[in-house]
PDB file of C-alpha atoms and ligand atoms in Angstrom:
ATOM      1  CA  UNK A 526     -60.241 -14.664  99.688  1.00  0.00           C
ATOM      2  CA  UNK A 527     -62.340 -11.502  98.150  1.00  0.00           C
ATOM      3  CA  UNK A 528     -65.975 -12.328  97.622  1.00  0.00           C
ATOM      4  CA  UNK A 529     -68.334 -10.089  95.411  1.00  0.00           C
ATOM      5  CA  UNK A 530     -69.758  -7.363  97.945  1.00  0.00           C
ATOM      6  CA  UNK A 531     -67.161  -7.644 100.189  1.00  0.00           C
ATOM      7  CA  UNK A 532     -65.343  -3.987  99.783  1.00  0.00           C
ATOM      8  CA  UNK A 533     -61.897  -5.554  99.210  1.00  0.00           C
ATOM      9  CA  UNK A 534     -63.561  -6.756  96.082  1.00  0.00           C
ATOM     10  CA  UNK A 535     -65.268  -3.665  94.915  1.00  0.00           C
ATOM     11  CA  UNK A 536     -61.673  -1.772  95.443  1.00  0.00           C
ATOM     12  CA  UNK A 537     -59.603  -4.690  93.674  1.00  0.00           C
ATOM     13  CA  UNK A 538     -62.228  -4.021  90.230  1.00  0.00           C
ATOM     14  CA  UNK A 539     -61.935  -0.568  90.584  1.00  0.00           C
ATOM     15  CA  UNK A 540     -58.430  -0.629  91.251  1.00  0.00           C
ATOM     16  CA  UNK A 541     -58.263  -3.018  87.887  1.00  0.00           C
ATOM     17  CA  UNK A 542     -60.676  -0.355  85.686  1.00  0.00           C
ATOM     18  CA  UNK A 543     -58.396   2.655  86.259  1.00  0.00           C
ATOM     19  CA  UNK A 544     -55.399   0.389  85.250  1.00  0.00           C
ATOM     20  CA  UNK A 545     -56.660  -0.420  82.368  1.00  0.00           C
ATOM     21  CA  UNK A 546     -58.690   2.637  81.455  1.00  0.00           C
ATOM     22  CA  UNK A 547     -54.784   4.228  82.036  1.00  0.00           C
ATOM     23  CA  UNK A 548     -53.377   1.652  79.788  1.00  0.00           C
ATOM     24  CA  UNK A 549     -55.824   2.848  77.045  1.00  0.00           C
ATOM     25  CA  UNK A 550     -55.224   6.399  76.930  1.00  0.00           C
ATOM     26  CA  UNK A 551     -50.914   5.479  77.288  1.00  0.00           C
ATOM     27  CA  UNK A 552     -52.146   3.466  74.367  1.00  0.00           C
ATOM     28  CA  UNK A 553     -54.320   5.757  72.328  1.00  0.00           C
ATOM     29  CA  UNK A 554     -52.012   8.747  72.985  1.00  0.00           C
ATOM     30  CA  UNK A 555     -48.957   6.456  71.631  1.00  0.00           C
ATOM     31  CA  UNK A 556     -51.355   5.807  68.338  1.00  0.00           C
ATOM     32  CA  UNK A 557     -51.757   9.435  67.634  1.00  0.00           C
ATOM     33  CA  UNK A 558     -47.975   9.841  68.486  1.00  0.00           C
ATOM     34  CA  UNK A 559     -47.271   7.444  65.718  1.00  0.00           C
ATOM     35  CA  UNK A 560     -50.067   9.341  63.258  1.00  0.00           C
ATOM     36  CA  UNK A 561     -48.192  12.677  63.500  1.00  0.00           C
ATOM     37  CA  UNK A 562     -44.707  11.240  63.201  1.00  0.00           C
ATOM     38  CA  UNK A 563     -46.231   9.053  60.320  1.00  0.00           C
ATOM     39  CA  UNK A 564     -48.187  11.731  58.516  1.00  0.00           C
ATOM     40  CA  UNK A 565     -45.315  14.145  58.932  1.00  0.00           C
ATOM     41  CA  UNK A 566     -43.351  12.077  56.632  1.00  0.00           C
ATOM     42  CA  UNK A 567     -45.981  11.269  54.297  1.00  0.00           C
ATOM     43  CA  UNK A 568     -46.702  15.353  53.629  1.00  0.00           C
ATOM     44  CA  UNK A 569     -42.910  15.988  53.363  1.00  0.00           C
ATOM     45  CA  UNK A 570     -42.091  14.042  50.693  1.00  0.00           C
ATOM     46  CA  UNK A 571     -44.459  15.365  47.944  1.00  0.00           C
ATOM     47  CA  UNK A 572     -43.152  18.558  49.461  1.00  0.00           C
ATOM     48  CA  UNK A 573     -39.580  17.845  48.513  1.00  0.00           C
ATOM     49  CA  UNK A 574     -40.086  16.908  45.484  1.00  0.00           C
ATOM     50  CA  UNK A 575     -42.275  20.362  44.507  1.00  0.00           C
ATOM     51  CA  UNK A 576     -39.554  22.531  45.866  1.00  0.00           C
ATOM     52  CA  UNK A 577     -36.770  20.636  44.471  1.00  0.00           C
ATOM     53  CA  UNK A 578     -38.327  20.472  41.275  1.00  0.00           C
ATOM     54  CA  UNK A 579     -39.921  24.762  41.353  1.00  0.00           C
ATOM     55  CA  UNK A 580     -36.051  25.890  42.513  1.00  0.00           C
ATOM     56  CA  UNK A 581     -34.541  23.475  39.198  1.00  0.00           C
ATOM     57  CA  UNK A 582     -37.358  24.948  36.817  1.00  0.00           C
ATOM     58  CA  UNK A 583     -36.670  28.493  38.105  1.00  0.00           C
ATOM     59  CA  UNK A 584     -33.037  28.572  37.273  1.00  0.00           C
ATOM     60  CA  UNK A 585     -34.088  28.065  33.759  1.00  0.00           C
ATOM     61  CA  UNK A 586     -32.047  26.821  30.790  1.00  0.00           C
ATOM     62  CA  UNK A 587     -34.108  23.644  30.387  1.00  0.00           C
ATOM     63  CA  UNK A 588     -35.385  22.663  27.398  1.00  0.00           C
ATOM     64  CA  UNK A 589     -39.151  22.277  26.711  1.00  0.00           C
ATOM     65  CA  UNK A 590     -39.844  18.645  26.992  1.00  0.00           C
ATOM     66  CA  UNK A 591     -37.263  18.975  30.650  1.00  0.00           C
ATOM     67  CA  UNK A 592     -39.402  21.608  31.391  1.00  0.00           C
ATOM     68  CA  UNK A 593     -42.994  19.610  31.121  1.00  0.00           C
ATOM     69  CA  UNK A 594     -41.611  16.290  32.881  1.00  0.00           C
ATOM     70  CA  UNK A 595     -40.556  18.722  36.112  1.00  0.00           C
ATOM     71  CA  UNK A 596     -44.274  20.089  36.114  1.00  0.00           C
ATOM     72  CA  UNK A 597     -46.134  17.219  35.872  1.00  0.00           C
ATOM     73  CA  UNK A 598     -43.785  16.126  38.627  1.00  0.00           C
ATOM     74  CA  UNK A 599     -44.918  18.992  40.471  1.00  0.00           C
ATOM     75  CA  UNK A 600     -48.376  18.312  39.336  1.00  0.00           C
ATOM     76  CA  UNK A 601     -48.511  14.939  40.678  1.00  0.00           C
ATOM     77  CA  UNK A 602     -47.338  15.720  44.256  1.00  0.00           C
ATOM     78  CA  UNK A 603     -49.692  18.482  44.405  1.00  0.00           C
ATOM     79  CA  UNK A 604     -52.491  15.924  43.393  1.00  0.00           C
ATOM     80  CA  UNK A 605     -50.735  13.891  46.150  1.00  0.00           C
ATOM     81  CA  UNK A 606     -51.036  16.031  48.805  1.00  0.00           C
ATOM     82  CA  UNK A 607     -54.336  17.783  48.296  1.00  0.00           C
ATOM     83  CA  UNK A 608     -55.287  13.798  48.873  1.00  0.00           C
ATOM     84  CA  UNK A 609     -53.891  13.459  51.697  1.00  0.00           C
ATOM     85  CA  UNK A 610     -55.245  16.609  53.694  1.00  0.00           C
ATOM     86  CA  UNK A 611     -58.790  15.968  51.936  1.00  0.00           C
ATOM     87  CA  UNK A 612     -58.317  12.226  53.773  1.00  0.00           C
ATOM     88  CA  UNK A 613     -57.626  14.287  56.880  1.00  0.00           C
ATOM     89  CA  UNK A 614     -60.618  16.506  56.427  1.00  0.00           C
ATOM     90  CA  UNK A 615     -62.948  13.598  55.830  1.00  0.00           C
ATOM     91  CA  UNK A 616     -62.024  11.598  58.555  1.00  0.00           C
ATOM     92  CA  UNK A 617     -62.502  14.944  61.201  1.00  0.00           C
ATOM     93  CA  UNK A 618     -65.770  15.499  59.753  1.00  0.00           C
ATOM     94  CA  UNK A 619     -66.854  11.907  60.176  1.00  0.00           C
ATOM     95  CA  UNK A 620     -65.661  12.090  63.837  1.00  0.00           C
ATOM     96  CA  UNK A 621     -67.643  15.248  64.500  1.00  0.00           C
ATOM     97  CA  UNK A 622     -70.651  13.330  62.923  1.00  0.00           C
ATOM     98  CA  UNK A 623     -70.316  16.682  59.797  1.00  0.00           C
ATOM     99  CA  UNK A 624     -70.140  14.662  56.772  1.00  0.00           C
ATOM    100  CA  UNK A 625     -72.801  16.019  54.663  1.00  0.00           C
ATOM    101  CA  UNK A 626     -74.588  13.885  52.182  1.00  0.00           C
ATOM    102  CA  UNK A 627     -76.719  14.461  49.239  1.00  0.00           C
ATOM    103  CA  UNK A 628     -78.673  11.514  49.371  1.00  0.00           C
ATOM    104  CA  UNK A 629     -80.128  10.022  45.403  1.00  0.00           C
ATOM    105  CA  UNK A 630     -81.266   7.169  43.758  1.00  0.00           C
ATOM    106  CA  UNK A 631     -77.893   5.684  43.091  1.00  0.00           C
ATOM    107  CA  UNK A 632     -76.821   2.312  40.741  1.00  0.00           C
ATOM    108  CA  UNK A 633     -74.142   1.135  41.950  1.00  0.00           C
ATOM    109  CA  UNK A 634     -73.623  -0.579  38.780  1.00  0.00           C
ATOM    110  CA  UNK A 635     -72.551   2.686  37.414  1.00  0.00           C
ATOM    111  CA  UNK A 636     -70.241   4.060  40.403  1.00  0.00           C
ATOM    112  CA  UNK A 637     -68.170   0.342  39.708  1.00  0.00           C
ATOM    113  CA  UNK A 638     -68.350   0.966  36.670  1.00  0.00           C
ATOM    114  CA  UNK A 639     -66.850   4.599  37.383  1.00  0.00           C
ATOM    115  CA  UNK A 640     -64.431   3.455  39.868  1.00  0.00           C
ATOM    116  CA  UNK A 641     -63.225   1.142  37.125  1.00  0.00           C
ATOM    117  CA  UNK A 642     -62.035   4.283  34.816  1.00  0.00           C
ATOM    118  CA  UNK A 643     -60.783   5.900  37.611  1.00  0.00           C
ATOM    119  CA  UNK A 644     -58.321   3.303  38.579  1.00  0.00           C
ATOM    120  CA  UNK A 645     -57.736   1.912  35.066  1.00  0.00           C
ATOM    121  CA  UNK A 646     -54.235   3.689  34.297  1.00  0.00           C
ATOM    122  CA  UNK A 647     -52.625   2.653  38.058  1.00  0.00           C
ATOM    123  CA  UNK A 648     -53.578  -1.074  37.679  1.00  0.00           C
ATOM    124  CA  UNK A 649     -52.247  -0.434  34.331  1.00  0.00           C
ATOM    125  CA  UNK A 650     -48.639   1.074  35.612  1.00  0.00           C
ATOM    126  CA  UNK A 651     -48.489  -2.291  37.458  1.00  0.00           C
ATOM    127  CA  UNK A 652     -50.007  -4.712  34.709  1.00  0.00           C
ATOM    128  CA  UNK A 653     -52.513  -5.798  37.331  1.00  0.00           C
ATOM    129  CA  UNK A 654     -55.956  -7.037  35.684  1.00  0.00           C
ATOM    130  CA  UNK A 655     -59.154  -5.664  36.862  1.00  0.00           C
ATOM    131  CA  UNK A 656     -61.859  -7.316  36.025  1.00  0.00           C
ATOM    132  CA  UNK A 657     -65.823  -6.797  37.097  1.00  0.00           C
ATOM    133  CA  UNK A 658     -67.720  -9.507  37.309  1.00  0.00           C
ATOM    134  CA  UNK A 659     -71.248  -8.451  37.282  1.00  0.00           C
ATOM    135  CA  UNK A 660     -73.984 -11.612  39.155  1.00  0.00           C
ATOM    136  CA  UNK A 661     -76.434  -9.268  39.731  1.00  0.00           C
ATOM    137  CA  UNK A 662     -79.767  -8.865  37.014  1.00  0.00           C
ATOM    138  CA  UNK A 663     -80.939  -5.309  36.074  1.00  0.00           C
ATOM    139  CA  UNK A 664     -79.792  -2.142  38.160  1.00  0.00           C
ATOM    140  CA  UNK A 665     -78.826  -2.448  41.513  1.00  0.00           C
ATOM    141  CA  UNK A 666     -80.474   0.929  43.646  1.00  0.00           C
ATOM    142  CA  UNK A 667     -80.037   2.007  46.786  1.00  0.00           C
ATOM    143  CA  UNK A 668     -80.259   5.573  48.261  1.00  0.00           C
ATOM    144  CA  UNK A 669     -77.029   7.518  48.669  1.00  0.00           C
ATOM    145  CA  UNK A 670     -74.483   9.873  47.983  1.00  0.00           C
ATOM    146  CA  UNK A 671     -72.956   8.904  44.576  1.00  0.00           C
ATOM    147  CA  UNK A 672     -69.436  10.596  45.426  1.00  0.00           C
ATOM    148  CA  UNK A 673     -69.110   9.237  48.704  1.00  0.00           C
ATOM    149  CA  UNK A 674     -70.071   5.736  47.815  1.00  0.00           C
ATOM    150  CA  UNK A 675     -67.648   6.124  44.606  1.00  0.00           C
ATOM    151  CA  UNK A 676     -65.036   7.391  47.373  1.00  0.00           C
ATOM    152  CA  UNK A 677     -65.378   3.850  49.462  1.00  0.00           C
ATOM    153  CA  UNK A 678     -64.634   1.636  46.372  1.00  0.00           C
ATOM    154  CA  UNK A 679     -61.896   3.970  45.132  1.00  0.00           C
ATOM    155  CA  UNK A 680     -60.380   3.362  48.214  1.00  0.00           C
ATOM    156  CA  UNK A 681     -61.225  -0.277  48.907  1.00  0.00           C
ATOM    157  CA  UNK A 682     -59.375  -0.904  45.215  1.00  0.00           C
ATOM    158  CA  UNK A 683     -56.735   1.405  45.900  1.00  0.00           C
ATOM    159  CA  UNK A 684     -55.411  -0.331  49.021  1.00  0.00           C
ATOM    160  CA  UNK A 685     -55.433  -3.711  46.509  1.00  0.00           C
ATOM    161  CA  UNK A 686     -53.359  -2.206  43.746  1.00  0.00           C
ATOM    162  CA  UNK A 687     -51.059  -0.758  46.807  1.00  0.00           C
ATOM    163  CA  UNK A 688     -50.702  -4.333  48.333  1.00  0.00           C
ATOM    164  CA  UNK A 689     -50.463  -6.452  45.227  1.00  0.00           C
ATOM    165  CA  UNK A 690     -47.702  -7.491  43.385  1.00  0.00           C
ATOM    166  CA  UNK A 691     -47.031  -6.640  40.091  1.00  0.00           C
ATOM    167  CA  UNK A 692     -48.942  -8.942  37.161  1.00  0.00           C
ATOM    168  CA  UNK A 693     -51.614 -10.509  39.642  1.00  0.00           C
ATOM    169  CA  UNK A 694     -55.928  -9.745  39.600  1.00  0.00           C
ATOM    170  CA  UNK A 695     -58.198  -7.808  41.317  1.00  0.00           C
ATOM    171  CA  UNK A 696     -62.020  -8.702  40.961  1.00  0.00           C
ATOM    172  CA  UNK A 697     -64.952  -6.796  42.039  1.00  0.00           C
ATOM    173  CA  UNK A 698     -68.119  -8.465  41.628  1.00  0.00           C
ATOM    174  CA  UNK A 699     -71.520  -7.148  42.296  1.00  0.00           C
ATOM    175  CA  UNK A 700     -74.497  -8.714  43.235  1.00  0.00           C
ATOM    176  CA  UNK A 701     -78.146  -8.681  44.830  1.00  0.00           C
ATOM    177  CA  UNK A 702     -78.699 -10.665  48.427  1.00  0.00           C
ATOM    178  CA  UNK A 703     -81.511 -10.601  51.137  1.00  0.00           C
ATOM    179  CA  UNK A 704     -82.401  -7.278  50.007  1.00  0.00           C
ATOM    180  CA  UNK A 705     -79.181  -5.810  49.942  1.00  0.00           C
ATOM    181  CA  UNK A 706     -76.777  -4.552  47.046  1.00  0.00           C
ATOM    182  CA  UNK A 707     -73.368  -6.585  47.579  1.00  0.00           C
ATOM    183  CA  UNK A 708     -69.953  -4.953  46.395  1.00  0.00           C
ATOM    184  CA  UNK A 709     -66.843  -7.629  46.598  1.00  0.00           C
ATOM    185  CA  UNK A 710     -63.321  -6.433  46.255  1.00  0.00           C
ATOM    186  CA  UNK A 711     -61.226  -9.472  45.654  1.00  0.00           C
ATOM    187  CA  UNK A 712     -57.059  -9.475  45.270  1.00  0.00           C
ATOM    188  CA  UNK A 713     -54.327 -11.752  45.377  1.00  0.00           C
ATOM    189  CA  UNK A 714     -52.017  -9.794  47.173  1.00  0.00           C
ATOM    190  CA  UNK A 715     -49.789  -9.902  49.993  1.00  0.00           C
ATOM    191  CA  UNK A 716     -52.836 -10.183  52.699  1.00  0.00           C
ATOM    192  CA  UNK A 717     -53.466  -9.454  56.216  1.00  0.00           C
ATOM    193  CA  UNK A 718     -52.653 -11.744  59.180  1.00  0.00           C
ATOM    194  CA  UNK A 719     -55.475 -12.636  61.673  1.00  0.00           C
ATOM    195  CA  UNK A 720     -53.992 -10.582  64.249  1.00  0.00           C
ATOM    196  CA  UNK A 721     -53.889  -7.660  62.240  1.00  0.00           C
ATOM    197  CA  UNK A 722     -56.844  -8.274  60.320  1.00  0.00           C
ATOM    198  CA  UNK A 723     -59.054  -7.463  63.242  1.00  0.00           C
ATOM    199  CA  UNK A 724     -57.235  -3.944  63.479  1.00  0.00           C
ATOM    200  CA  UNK A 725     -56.955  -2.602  60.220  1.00  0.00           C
ATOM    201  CA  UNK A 726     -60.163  -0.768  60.198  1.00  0.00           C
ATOM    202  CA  UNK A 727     -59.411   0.972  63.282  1.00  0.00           C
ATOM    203  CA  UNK A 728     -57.916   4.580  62.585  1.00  0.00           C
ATOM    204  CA  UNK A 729     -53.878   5.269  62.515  1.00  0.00           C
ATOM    205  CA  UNK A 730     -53.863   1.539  61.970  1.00  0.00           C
ATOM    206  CA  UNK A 731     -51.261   0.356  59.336  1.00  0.00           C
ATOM    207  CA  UNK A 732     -49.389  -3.435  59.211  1.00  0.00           C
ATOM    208  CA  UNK A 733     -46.336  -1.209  58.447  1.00  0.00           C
ATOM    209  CA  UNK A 734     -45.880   2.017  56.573  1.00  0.00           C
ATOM    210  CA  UNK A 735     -44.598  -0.096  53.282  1.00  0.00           C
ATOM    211  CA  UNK A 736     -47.727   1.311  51.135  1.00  0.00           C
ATOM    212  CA  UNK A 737     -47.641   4.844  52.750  1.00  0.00           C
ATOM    213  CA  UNK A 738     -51.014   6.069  53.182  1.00  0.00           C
ATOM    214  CA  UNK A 739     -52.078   7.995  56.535  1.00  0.00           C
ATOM    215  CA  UNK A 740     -54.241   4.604  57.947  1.00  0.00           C
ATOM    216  CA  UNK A 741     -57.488   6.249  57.927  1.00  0.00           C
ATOM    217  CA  UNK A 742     -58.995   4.861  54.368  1.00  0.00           C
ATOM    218  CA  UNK A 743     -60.217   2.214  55.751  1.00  0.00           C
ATOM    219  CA  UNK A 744     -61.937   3.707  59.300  1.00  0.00           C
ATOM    220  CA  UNK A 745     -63.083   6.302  56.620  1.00  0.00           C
ATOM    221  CA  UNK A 746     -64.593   3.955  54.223  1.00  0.00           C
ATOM    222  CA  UNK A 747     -66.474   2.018  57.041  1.00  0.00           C
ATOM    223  CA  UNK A 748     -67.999   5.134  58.242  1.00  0.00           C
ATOM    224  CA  UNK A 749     -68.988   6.460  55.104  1.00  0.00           C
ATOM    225  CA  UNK A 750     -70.381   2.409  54.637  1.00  0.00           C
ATOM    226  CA  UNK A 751     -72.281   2.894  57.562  1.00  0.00           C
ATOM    227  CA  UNK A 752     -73.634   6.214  56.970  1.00  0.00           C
ATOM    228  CA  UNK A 753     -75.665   4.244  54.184  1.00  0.00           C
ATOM    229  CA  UNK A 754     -77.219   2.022  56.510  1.00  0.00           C
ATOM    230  CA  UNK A 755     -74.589  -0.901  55.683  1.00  0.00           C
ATOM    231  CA  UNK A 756     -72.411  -3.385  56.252  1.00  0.00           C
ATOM    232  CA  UNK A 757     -68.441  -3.909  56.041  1.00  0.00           C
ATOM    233  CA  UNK A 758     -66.711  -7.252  56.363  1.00  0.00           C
ATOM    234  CA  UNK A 759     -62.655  -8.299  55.812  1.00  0.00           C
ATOM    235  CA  UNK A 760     -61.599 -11.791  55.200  1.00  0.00           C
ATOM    236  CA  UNK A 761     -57.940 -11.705  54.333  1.00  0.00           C
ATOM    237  CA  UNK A 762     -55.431 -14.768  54.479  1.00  0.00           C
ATOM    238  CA  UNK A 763     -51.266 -13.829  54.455  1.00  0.00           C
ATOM    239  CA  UNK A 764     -49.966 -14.277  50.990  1.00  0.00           C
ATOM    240  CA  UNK A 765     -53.126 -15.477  49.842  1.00  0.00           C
ATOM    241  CA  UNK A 766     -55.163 -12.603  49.163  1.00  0.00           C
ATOM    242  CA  UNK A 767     -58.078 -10.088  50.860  1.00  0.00           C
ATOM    243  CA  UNK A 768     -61.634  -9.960  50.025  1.00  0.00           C
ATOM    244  CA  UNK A 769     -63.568  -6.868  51.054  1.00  0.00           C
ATOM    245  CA  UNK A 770     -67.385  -7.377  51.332  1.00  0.00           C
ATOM    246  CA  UNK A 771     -69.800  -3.845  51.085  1.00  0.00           C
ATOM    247  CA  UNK A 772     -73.515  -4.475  51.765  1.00  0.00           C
ATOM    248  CA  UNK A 773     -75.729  -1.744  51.145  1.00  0.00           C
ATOM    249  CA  UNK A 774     -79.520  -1.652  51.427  1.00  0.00           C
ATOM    250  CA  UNK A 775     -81.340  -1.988  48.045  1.00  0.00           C
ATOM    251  CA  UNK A 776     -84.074   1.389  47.584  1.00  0.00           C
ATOM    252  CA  UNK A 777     -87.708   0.047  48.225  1.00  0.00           C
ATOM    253  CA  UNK A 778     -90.380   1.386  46.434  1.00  0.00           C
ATOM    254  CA  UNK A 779     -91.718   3.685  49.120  1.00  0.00           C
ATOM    255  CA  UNK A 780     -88.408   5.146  49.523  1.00  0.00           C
ATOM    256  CA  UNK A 781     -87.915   5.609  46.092  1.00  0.00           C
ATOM    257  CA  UNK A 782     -91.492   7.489  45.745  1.00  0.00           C
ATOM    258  CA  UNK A 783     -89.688   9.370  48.588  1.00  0.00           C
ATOM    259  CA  UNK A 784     -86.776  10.370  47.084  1.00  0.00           C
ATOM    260  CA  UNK A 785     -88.288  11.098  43.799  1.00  0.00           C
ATOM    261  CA  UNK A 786     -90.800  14.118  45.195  1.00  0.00           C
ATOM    262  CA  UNK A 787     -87.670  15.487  46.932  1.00  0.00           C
ATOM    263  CA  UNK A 788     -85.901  16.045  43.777  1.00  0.00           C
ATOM    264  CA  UNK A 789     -88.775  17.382  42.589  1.00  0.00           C
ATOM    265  CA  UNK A 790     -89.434  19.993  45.336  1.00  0.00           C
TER     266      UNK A 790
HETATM  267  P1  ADP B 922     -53.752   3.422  54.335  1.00  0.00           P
HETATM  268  O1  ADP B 922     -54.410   4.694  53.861  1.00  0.00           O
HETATM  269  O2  ADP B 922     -52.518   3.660  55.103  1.00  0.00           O
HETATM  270  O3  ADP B 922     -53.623   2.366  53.287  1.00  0.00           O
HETATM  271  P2  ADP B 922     -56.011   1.932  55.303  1.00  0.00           P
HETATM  272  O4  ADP B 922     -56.863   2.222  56.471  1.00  0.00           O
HETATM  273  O5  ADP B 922     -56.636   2.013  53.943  1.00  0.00           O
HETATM  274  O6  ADP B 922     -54.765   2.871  55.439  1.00  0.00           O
HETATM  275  O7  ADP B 922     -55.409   0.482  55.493  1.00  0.00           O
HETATM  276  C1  ADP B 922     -54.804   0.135  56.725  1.00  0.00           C
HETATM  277  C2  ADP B 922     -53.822  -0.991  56.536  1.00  0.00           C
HETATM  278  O8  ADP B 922     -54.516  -2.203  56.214  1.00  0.00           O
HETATM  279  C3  ADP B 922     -52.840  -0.787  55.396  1.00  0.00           C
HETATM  280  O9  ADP B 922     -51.754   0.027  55.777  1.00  0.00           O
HETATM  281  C4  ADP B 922     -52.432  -2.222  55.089  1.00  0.00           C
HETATM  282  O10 ADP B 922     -51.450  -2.644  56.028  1.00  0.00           O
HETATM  283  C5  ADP B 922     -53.713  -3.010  55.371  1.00  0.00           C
HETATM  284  N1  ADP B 922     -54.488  -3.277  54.127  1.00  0.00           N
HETATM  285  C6  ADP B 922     -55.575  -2.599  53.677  1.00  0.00           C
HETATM  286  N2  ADP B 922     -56.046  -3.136  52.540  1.00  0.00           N
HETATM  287  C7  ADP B 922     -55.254  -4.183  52.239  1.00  0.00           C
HETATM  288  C8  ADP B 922     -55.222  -5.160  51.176  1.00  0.00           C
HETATM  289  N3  ADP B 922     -56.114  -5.158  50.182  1.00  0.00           N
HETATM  290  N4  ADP B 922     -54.236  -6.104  51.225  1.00  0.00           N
HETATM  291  C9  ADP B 922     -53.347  -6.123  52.236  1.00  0.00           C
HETATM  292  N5  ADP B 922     -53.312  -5.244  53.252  1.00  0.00           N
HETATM  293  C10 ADP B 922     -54.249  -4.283  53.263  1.00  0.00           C
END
C-alpha cells in the first residue's frame, strides 16, 4: 500500500502527471490536426468556385446578365474568404493578447439594432423571423469598442441562422441587471447536447462540420466578451433550442466623465 510521503507515492503522481500532461498535447496536437485539415477545405471551396467561374467569364461569349450572375458569384466567395482569414487574424491576435481596442461610450441598443440590418437579408434567404425584444428603459452604456462588440453579436446570431431550420425564430432581447447591460440570443434550432455544450467555446471545436465555419467564432466572441470586462453563458437543449447570454458592465458616471475628457484631448 503507497501512503502520501512515502516515495513510491510521490513517483506513482508523477508518473500519473506526465501521462496525462502527454495525453494533452497527443490531444491538442490532434485538435490542430483536425483545424488544418478542416480549414483547408473550408478556403478551397470559395476558391473553386472563383477560378471556375474567372476561367468561364474569360472565354467570353456570355451574355450580360450571364456575365453579372458569374461575378457576383465571384464576389461572394471573395467576401467569403476575406472572412474567413480575418477570423484567423482575430483569433491570433487575441492569443498574442494584440487585439487593439478603441474604447467609447457605446449603446448597445444601437449595435442590436445594427446587427439587426446586418443580418436582415440571410434570416430573410431562410424565412427565419428576427425579432428584438427590447426590456430594458432608456439607453443601455457601457464602455467599448463599437465594432468589436457589433462583431460578437454578428457572430452569436450568425451561428443561430446557421443551426436553425428554415421558417423558425430567433430573439434577442436586451435588458439592464445588477449593473450590467444583458444581450440574449435566443433560437429554436437544432441545439447543443450537454456533452458538447461544455466544449463549444473552446477553439477548433465544432459538433460536426455540417455549418462549415473554422470553430473559432465562438472562442473569439468570448474573448472579445471578456476584453469588456464581461460575462458569457450557453444554455442549449438538443432539438430544443440555444440561448446565448452576454453581460457587459453598464458605464458609471466616473467612467463616463473619464471617457468623455479623452475624446476631448
Ligand atoms: P463555427 O465558426 O464553426 O460556427 P463556433 O465557435 O461559432 O464555430 O461554434 C462552434 C460549434 O458550436 C458550431 O460548429 C456548432 O456545432 C455549435 N453551435 C454554435 N452555436 C450554435 C447554435 N446557436 N445552435 C446550435 N449549435 C451551435
Amino acid at each position: 500500500v503507497k501512503v502520501k510521503g512515502d516515495y513510491r507515492y510521490e513517483l506513482g503522481e508523477l508518473a500519473d502527471t506526465l501521462n496525462y500532461m502527454a495525453q494533452e498535447i497527443v490531444r491538442s496536437n490532434q485538435i490542430k490536426d483536425d483545424f488544418i485539415s478542416s480549414i483547408s477545405h473550408e478556403l478551397r471551396t470559395p476558391l473553386t468556385g472563383i477560378k471556375g467561374w474567372s476561367e468561364t467569364l474569360t472565354l467570353g461569349g456570355f451574355d450580360p446578365e450571364e456575365t453579372k450572375i458569374g461575378m457576383q458569384i465571384i464576389a461572394k466567395e471573395t467576401d467569403r474568404l476575406i472572412g474567413l482569414v480575418e477570423e484567423m487574424l482575430d483569433f491570433s491576435k487575441l492569443q498574442q493578447n494584440e487585439m487593439k481596442m478603441v474604447i467609447t461610450k457605446v449603446n448597445l441598443k444601437e449595435i442590436l439594432q445594427e446587427t439587426m440590418l446586418n443580418v436582415w437579408a440571410k434570416a430573410e434567404q431562410k424565412q427565419i423571423q428576427l425579432k428584438l425584444e427590447d426590456l430594458s428603459e432608456g439607453q443601455v452604456l457601457v464602455a467599448g469598442d463599437g465594432n468589436r462588440l457589433k462583431q460578437v453579436f454578428l457572430n452569436l446570431v450568425d451561428n443561430a441562422i446557421k443551426f436553425s431550420p428554415e421558417s423558425s425564430w430567433i430573439l434577442l432581447t436586451i435588458s439592464v441587471k445588477e449593473h450590467m447591460g444583458v444581450v440574449e440570443v435566443s433560437d429554436n434550432g437544432i441545439g447543443i447536447s450537454t456533452e458538447h455544450l461544455r466544449r463549444v467555446k473552446d477553439r477548433f471545436f465544432q459538433v460536426n462540420h455540417q455549418g462549415g465555419g473554422t470553430g473559432l467564432g465562438l472562442a473569439i466572441t468570448q474573448q472579445l466578451v471578456e476584453l469588456h470586462n464581461g460575462e458569457m453563458e450557453m444554455s442549449s437543449e438538443l432539438g430544443e433550442g440555444t440561448t446565448v447570454m452576454v453581460s457587459i458592465p453598464l458605464l458609471d458616471e466616473a467612467e463616463m466623465e473619464e471617457l468623455i475628457t479623452k475624446q476631448i484631448e
